[in-house]
PDB file of C-alpha atoms and ligand atoms in Angstrom:
ATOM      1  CA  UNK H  40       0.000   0.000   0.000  1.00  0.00           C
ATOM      2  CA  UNK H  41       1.501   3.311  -1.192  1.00  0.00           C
ATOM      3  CA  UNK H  42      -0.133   6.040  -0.051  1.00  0.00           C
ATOM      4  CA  UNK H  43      -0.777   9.415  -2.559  1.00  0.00           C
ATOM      5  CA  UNK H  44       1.014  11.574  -0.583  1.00  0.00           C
ATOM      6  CA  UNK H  45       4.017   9.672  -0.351  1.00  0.00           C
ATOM      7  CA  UNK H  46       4.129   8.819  -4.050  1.00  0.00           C
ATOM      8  CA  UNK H  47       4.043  13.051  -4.959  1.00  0.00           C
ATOM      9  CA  UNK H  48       7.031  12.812  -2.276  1.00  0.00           C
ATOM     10  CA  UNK H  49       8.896  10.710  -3.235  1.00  0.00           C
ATOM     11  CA  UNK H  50       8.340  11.983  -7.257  1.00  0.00           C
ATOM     12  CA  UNK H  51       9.977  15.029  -6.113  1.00  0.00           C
ATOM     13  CA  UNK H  52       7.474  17.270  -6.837  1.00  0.00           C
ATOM     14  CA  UNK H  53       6.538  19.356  -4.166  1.00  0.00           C
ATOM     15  CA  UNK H  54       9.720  21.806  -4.899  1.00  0.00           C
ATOM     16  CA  UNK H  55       8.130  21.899  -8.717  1.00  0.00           C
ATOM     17  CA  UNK H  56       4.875  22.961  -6.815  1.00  0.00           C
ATOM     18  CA  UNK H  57       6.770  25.809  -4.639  1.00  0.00           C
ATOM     19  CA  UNK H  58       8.347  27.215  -7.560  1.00  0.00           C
ATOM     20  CA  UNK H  59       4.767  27.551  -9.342  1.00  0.00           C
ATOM     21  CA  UNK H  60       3.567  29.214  -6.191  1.00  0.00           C
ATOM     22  CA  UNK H  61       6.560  31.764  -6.545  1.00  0.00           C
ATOM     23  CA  UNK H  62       5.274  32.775 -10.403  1.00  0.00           C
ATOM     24  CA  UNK H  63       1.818  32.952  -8.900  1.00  0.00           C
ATOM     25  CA  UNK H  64       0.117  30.296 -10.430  1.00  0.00           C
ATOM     26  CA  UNK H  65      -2.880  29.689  -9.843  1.00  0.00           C
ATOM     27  CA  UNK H  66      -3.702  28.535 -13.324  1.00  0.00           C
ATOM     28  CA  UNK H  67      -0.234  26.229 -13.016  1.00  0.00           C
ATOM     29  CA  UNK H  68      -1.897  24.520  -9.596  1.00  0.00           C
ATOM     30  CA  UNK H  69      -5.837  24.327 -11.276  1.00  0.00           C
ATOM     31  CA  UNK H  70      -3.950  22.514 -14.616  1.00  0.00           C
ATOM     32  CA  UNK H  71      -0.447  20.971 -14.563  1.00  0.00           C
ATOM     33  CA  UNK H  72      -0.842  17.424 -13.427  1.00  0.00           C
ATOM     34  CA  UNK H  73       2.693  17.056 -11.035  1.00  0.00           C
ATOM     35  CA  UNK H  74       1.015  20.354  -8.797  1.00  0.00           C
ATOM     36  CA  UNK H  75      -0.102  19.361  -5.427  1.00  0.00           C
ATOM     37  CA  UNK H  76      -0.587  22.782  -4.112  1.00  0.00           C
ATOM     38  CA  UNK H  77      -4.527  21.644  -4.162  1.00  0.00           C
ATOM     39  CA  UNK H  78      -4.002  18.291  -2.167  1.00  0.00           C
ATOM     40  CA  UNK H  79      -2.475  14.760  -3.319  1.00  0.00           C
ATOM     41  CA  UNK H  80      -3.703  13.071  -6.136  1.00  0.00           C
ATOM     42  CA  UNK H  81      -2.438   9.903  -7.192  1.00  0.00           C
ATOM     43  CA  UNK H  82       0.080  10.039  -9.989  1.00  0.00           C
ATOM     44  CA  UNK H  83       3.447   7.203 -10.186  1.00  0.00           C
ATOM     45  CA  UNK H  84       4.509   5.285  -7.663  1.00  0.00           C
ATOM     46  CA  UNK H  85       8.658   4.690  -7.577  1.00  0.00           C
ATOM     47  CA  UNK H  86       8.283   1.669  -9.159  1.00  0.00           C
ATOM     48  CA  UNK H  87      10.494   1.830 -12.285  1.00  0.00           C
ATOM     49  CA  UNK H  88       9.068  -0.918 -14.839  1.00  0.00           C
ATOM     50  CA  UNK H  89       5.767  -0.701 -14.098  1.00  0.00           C
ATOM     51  CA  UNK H  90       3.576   1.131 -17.050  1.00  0.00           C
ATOM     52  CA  UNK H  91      -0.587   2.019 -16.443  1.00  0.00           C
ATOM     53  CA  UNK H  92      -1.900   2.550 -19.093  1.00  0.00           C
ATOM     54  CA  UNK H  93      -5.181   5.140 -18.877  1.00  0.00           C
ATOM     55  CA  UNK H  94      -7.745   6.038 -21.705  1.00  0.00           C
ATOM     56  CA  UNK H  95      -9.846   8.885 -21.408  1.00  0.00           C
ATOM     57  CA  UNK H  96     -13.515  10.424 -22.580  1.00  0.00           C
ATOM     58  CA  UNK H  97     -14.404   6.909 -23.575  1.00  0.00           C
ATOM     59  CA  UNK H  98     -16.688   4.829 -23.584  1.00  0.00           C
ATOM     60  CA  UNK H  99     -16.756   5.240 -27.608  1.00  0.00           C
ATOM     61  CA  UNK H 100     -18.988   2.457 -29.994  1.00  0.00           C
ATOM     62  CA  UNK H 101     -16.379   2.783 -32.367  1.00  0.00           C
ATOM     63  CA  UNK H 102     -12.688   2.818 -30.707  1.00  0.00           C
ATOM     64  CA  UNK H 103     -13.610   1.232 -27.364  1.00  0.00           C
ATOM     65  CA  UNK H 104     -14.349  -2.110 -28.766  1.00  0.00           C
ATOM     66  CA  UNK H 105     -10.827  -2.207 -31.437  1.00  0.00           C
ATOM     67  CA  UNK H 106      -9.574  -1.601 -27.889  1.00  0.00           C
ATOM     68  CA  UNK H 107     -10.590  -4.068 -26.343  1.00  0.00           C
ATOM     69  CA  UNK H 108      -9.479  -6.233 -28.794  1.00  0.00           C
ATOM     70  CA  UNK H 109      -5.945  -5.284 -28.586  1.00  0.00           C
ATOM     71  CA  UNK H 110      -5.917  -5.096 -25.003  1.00  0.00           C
ATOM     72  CA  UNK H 111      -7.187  -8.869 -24.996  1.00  0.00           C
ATOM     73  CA  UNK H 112      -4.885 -10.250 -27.799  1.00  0.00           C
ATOM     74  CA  UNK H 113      -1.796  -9.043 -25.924  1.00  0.00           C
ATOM     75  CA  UNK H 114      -2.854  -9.943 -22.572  1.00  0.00           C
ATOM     76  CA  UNK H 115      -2.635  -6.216 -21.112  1.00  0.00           C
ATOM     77  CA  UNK H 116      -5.030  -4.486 -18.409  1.00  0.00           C
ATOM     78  CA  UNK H 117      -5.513  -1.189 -18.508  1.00  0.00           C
ATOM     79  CA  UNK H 118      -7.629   1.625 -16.834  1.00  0.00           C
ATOM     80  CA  UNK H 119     -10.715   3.583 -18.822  1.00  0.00           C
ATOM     81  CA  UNK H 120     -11.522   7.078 -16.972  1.00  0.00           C
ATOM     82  CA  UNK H 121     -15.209   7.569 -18.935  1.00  0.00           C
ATOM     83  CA  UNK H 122     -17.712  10.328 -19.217  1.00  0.00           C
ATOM     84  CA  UNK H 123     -20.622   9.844 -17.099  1.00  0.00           C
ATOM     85  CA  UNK H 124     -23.331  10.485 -20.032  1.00  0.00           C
ATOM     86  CA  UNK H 125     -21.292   8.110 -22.599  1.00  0.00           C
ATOM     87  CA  UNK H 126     -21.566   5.207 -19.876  1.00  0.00           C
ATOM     88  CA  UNK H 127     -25.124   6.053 -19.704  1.00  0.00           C
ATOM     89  CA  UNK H 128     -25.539   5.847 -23.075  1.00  0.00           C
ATOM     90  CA  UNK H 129     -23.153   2.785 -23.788  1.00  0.00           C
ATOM     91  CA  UNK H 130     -24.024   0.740 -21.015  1.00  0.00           C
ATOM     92  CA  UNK H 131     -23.301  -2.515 -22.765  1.00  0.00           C
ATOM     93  CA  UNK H 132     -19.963  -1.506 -23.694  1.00  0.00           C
ATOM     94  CA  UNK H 133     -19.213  -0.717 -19.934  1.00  0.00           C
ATOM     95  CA  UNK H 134     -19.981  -3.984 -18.678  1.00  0.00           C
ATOM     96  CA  UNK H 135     -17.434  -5.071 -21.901  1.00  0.00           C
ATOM     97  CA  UNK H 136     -14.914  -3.436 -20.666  1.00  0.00           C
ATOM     98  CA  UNK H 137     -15.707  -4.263 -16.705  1.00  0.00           C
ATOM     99  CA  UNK H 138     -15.511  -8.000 -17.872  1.00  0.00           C
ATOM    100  CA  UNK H 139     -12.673  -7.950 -19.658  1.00  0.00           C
ATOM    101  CA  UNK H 140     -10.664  -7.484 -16.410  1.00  0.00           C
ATOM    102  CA  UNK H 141     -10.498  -3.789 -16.422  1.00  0.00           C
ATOM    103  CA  UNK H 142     -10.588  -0.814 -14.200  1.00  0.00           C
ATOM    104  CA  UNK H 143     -13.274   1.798 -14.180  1.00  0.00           C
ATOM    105  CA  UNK H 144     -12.876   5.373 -13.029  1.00  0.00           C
ATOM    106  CA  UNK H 145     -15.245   8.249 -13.015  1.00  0.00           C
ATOM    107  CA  UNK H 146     -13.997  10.745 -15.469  1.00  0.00           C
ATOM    108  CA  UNK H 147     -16.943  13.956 -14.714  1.00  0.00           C
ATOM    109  CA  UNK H 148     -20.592  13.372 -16.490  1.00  0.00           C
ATOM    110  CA  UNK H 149     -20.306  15.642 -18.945  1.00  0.00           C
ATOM    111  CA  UNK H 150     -16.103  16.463 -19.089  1.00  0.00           C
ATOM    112  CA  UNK H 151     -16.440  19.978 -17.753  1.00  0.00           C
ATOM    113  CA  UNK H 152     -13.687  22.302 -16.479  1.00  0.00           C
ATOM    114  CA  UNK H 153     -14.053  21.565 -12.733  1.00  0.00           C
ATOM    115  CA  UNK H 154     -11.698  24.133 -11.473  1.00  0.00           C
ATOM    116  CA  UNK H 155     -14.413  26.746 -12.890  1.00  0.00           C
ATOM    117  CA  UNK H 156     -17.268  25.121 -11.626  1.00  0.00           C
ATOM    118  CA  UNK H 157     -19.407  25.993  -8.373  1.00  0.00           C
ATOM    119  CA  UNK H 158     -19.206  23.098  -6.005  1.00  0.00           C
ATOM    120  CA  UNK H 159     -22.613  21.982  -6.100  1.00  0.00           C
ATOM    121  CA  UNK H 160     -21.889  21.576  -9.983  1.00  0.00           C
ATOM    122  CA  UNK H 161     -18.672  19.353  -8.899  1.00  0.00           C
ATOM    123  CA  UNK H 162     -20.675  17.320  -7.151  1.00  0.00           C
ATOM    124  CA  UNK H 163     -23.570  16.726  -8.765  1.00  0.00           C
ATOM    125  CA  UNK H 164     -21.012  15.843 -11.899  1.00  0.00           C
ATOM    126  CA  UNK H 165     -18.990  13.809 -10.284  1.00  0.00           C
ATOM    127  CA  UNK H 166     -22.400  11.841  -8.349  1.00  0.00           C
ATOM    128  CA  UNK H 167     -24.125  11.497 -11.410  1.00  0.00           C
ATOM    129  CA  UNK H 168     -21.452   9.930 -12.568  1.00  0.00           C
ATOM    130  CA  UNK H 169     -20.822   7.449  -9.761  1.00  0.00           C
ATOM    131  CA  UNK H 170     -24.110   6.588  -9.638  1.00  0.00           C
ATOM    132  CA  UNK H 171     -24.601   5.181 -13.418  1.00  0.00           C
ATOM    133  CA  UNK H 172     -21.090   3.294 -12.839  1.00  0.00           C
ATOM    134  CA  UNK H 173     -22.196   1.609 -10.104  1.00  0.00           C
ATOM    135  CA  UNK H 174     -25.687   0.783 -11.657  1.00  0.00           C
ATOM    136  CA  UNK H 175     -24.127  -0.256 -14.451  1.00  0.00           C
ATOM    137  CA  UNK H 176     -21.338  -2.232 -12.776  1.00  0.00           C
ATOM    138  CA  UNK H 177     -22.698  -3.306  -9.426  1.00  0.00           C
ATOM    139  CA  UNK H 178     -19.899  -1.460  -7.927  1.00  0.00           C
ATOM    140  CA  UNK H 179     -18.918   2.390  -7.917  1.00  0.00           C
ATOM    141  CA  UNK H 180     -15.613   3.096  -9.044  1.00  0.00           C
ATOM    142  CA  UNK H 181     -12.568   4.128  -6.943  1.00  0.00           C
ATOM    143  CA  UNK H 182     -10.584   6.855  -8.805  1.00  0.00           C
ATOM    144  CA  UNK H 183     -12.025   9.735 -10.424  1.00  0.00           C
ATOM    145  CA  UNK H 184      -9.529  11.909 -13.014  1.00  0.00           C
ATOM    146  CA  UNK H 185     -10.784  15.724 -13.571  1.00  0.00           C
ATOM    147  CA  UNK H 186     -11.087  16.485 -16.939  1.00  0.00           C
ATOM    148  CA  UNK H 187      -8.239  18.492 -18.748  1.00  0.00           C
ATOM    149  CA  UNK H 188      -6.872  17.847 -15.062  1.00  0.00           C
ATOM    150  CA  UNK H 189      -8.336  20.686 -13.715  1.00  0.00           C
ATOM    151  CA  UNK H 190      -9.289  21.306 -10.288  1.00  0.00           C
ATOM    152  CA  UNK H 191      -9.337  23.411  -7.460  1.00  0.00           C
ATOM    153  CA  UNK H 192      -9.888  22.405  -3.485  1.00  0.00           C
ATOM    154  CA  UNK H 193     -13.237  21.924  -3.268  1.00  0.00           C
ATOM    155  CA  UNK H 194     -12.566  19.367  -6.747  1.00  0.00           C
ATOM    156  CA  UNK H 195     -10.433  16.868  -4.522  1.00  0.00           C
ATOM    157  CA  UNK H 196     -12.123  17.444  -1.219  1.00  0.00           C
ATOM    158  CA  UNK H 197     -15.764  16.426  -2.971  1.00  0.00           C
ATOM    159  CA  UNK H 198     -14.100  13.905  -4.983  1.00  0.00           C
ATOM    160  CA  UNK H 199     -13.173  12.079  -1.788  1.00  0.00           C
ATOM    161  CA  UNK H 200     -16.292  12.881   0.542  1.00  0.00           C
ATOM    162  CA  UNK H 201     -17.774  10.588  -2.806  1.00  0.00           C
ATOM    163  CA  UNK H 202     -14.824   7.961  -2.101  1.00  0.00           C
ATOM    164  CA  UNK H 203     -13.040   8.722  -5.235  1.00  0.00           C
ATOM    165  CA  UNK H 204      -9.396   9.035  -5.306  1.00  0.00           C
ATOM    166  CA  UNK H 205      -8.048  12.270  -7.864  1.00  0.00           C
ATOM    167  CA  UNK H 206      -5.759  10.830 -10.366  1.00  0.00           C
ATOM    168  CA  UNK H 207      -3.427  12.798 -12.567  1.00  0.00           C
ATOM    169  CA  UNK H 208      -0.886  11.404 -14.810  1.00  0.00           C
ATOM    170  CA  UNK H 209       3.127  11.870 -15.695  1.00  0.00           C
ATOM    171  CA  UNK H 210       2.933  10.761 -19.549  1.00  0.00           C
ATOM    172  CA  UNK H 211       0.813  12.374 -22.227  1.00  0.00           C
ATOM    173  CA  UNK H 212       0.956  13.744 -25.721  1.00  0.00           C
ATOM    174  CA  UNK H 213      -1.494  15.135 -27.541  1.00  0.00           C
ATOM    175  CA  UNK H 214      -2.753  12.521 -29.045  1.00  0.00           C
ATOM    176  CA  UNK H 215      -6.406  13.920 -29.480  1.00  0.00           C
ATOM    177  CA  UNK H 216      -5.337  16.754 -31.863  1.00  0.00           C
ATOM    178  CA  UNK H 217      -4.728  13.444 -34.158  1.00  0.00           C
ATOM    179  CA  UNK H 218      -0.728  13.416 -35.020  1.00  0.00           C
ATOM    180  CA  UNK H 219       0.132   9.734 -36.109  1.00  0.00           C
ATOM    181  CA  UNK H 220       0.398   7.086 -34.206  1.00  0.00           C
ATOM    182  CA  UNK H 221       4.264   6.628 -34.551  1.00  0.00           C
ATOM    183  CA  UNK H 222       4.494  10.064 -33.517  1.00  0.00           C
ATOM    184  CA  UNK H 223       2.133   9.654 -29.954  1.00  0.00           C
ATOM    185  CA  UNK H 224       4.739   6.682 -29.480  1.00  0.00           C
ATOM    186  CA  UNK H 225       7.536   7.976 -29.905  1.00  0.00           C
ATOM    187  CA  UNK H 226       6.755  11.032 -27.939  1.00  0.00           C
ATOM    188  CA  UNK H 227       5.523   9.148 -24.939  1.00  0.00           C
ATOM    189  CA  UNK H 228       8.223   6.750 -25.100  1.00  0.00           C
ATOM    190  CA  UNK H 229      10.831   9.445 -24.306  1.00  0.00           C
ATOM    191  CA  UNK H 230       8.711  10.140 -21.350  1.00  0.00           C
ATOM    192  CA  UNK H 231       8.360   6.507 -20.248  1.00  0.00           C
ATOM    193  CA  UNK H 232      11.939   5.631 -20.392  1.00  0.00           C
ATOM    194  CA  UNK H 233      12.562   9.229 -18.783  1.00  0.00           C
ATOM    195  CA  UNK H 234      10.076   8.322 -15.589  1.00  0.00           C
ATOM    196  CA  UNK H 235      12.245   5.031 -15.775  1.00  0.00           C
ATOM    197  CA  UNK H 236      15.745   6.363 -15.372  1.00  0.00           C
ATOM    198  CA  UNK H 237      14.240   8.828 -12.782  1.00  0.00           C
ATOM    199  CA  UNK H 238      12.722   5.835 -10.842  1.00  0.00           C
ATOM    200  CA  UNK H 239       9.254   6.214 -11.756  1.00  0.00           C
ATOM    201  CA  UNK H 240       6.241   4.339 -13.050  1.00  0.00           C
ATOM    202  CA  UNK H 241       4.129   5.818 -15.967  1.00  0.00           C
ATOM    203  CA  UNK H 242       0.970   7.190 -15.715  1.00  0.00           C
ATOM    204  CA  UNK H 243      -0.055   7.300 -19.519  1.00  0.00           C
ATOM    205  CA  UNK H 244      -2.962   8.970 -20.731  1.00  0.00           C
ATOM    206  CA  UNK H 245      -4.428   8.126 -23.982  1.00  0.00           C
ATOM    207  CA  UNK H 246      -7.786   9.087 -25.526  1.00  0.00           C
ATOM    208  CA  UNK H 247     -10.514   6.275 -27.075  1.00  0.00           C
ATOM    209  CA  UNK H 248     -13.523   8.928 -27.218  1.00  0.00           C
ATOM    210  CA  UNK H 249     -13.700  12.092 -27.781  1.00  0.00           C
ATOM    211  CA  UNK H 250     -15.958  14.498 -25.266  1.00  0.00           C
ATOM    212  CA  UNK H 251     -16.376  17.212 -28.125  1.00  0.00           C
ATOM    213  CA  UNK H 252     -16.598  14.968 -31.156  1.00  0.00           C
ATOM    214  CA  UNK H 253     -17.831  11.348 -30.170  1.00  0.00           C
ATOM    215  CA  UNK H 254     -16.793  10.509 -34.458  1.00  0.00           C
ATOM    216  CA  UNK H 255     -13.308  12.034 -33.599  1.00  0.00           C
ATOM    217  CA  UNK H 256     -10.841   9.305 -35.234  1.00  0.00           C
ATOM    218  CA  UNK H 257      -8.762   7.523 -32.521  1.00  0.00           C
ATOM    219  CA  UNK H 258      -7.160   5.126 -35.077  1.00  0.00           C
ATOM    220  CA  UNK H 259      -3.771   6.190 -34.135  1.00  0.00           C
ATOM    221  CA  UNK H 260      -4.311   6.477 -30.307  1.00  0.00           C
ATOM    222  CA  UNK H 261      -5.557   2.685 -31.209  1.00  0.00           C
ATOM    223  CA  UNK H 262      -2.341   2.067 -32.696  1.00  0.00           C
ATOM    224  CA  UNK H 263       0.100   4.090 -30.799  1.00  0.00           C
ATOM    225  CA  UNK H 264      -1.291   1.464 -28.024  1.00  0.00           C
ATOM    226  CA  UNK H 265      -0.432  -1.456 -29.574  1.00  0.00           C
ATOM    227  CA  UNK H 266       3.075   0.050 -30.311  1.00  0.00           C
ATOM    228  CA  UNK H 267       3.854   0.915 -26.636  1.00  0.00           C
ATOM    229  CA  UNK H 268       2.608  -2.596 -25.601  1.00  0.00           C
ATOM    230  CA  UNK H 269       5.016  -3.916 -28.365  1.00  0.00           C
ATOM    231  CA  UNK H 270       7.776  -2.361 -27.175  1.00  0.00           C
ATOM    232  CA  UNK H 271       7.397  -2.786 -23.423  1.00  0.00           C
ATOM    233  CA  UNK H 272       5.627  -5.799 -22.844  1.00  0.00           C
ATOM    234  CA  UNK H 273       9.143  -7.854 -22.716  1.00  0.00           C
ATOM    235  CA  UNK H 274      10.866  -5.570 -20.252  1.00  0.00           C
ATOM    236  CA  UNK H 275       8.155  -3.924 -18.296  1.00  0.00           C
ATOM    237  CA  UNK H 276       4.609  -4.548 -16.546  1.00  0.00           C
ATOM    238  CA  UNK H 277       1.336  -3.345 -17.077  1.00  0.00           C
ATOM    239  CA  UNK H 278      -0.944  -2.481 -14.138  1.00  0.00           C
ATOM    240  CA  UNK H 279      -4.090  -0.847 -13.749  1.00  0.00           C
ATOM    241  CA  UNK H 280      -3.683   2.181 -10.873  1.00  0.00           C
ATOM    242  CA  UNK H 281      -5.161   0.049  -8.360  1.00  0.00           C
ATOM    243  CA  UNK H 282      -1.630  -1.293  -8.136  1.00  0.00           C
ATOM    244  CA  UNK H 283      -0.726   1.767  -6.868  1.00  0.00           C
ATOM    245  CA  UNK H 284      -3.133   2.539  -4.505  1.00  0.00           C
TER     246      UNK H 284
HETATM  247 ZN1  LIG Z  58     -10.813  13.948 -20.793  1.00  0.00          ZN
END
């Protein structure tokens, strides 16, 4: 058991966190993901060789399942943050991934910036979205990820009154604007082995929906998947974050 706090510890992060308080960021602390100024949120354990891969916005009719399917044929468990009102409109495709040995989290009902919102909105959001997972499941979920990774207090402190934990992440591209899938690899390789010769775990993030555009093409977030499991999958282990928490 490795507690949040001590994993943003032992990252090293809180001096990163200081320094962003000195250039009086407020918007650094509400958006970049290594900032605990607003409270601890779950992010890499020091666990060097151990790889979670996350996909966000989901669940999608048309990427989740291809997925899936790669997920299964290599043998790899991985972690699906989705949007309350897709789940509720994909239910079928939840209980997919559920049963295909997957993790759940709560990723907002409708993906809105939560460090803007009142808190009643945070809450109801991230309830609504609890609620339908667990009626949909038989079980809520556990870890909740804001979207864009915005927050503010009252974001983590309602997150966990609801029993989620806040989630972040340490590898990401920007794999949503669509650049090719050798591209999203490569970049987030340099960040995985970079977490690994700092004597970290990766968090990846990687998008199978779209909250904007539920036709967006995720063809080469698909793919860029199946290349990071390629290269990895010999020297390095893939957990779902509860591993890590
Ligand atoms: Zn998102």
């Amino acid at each position: 058991m490795i507690s949040p706090l001590a994993i943003e510890l032992s990252a090293g992060l809180g001096a990163t966190a200081s320094l962003a308080l000195a250039a009086g960021g407020f918007a650094y602390a509400a958006l970049w993901p290594a900032s605990r100024l607003f409270g601890p949120a779950l992010i890499a354990p020091p666990r060097p060789g151990e790889l979670a891969l996350t996909f966000d916005d989901g669940p999608n009719p048309l990427w989740t399942p291809r997925l899936l399917d790669l997920l299964d044929r290599r043998s790899v468990r991985a972690t699906f943050f989705l949007v309350g009102s897709r789940a509720q409109a994909e239910p079928a495709l939840v209980r997919q991934i559920l049963s295909a040995g997957h993790l759940i989290g709560n990723h907002s009902w409708s993906h809105l910036n939560l460090a803007l919102a009142s808190s009643a909105t945070i809450e109801d959001q991230l309830y609504r979205t609890t609620q339908t997972l667990a009626e949909i499941t038989g079980a809520p979920p556990r870890f909740f990820r804001p979207p864009y990774g915005a927050r503010r207090p009252a974001t983590l402190a309602i997150a966990r009154r609801l029993g989620l934990t806040p989630v972040l992440w340490n590898a990401m591209t920007s794999d949503w604007k669509n650049p090719s899938a050798d591209a999203i690899a490569l970049r987030l390789t340099h960040k995985i082995d970079s977490l690994y010769r700092r004597g970290l775990s990766a968090n990846i993030v990687l998008h199978d929906g779209s909250h904007s555009n539920p036709s967006a093409d995720r063809a080469p977030s698909v793919a860029a998947a199946a290349q990071l499991i390629a290269r990895y999958q010999p020297t390095h282990q893939f957990v779902t974050l509860d591993a890590w928490a």
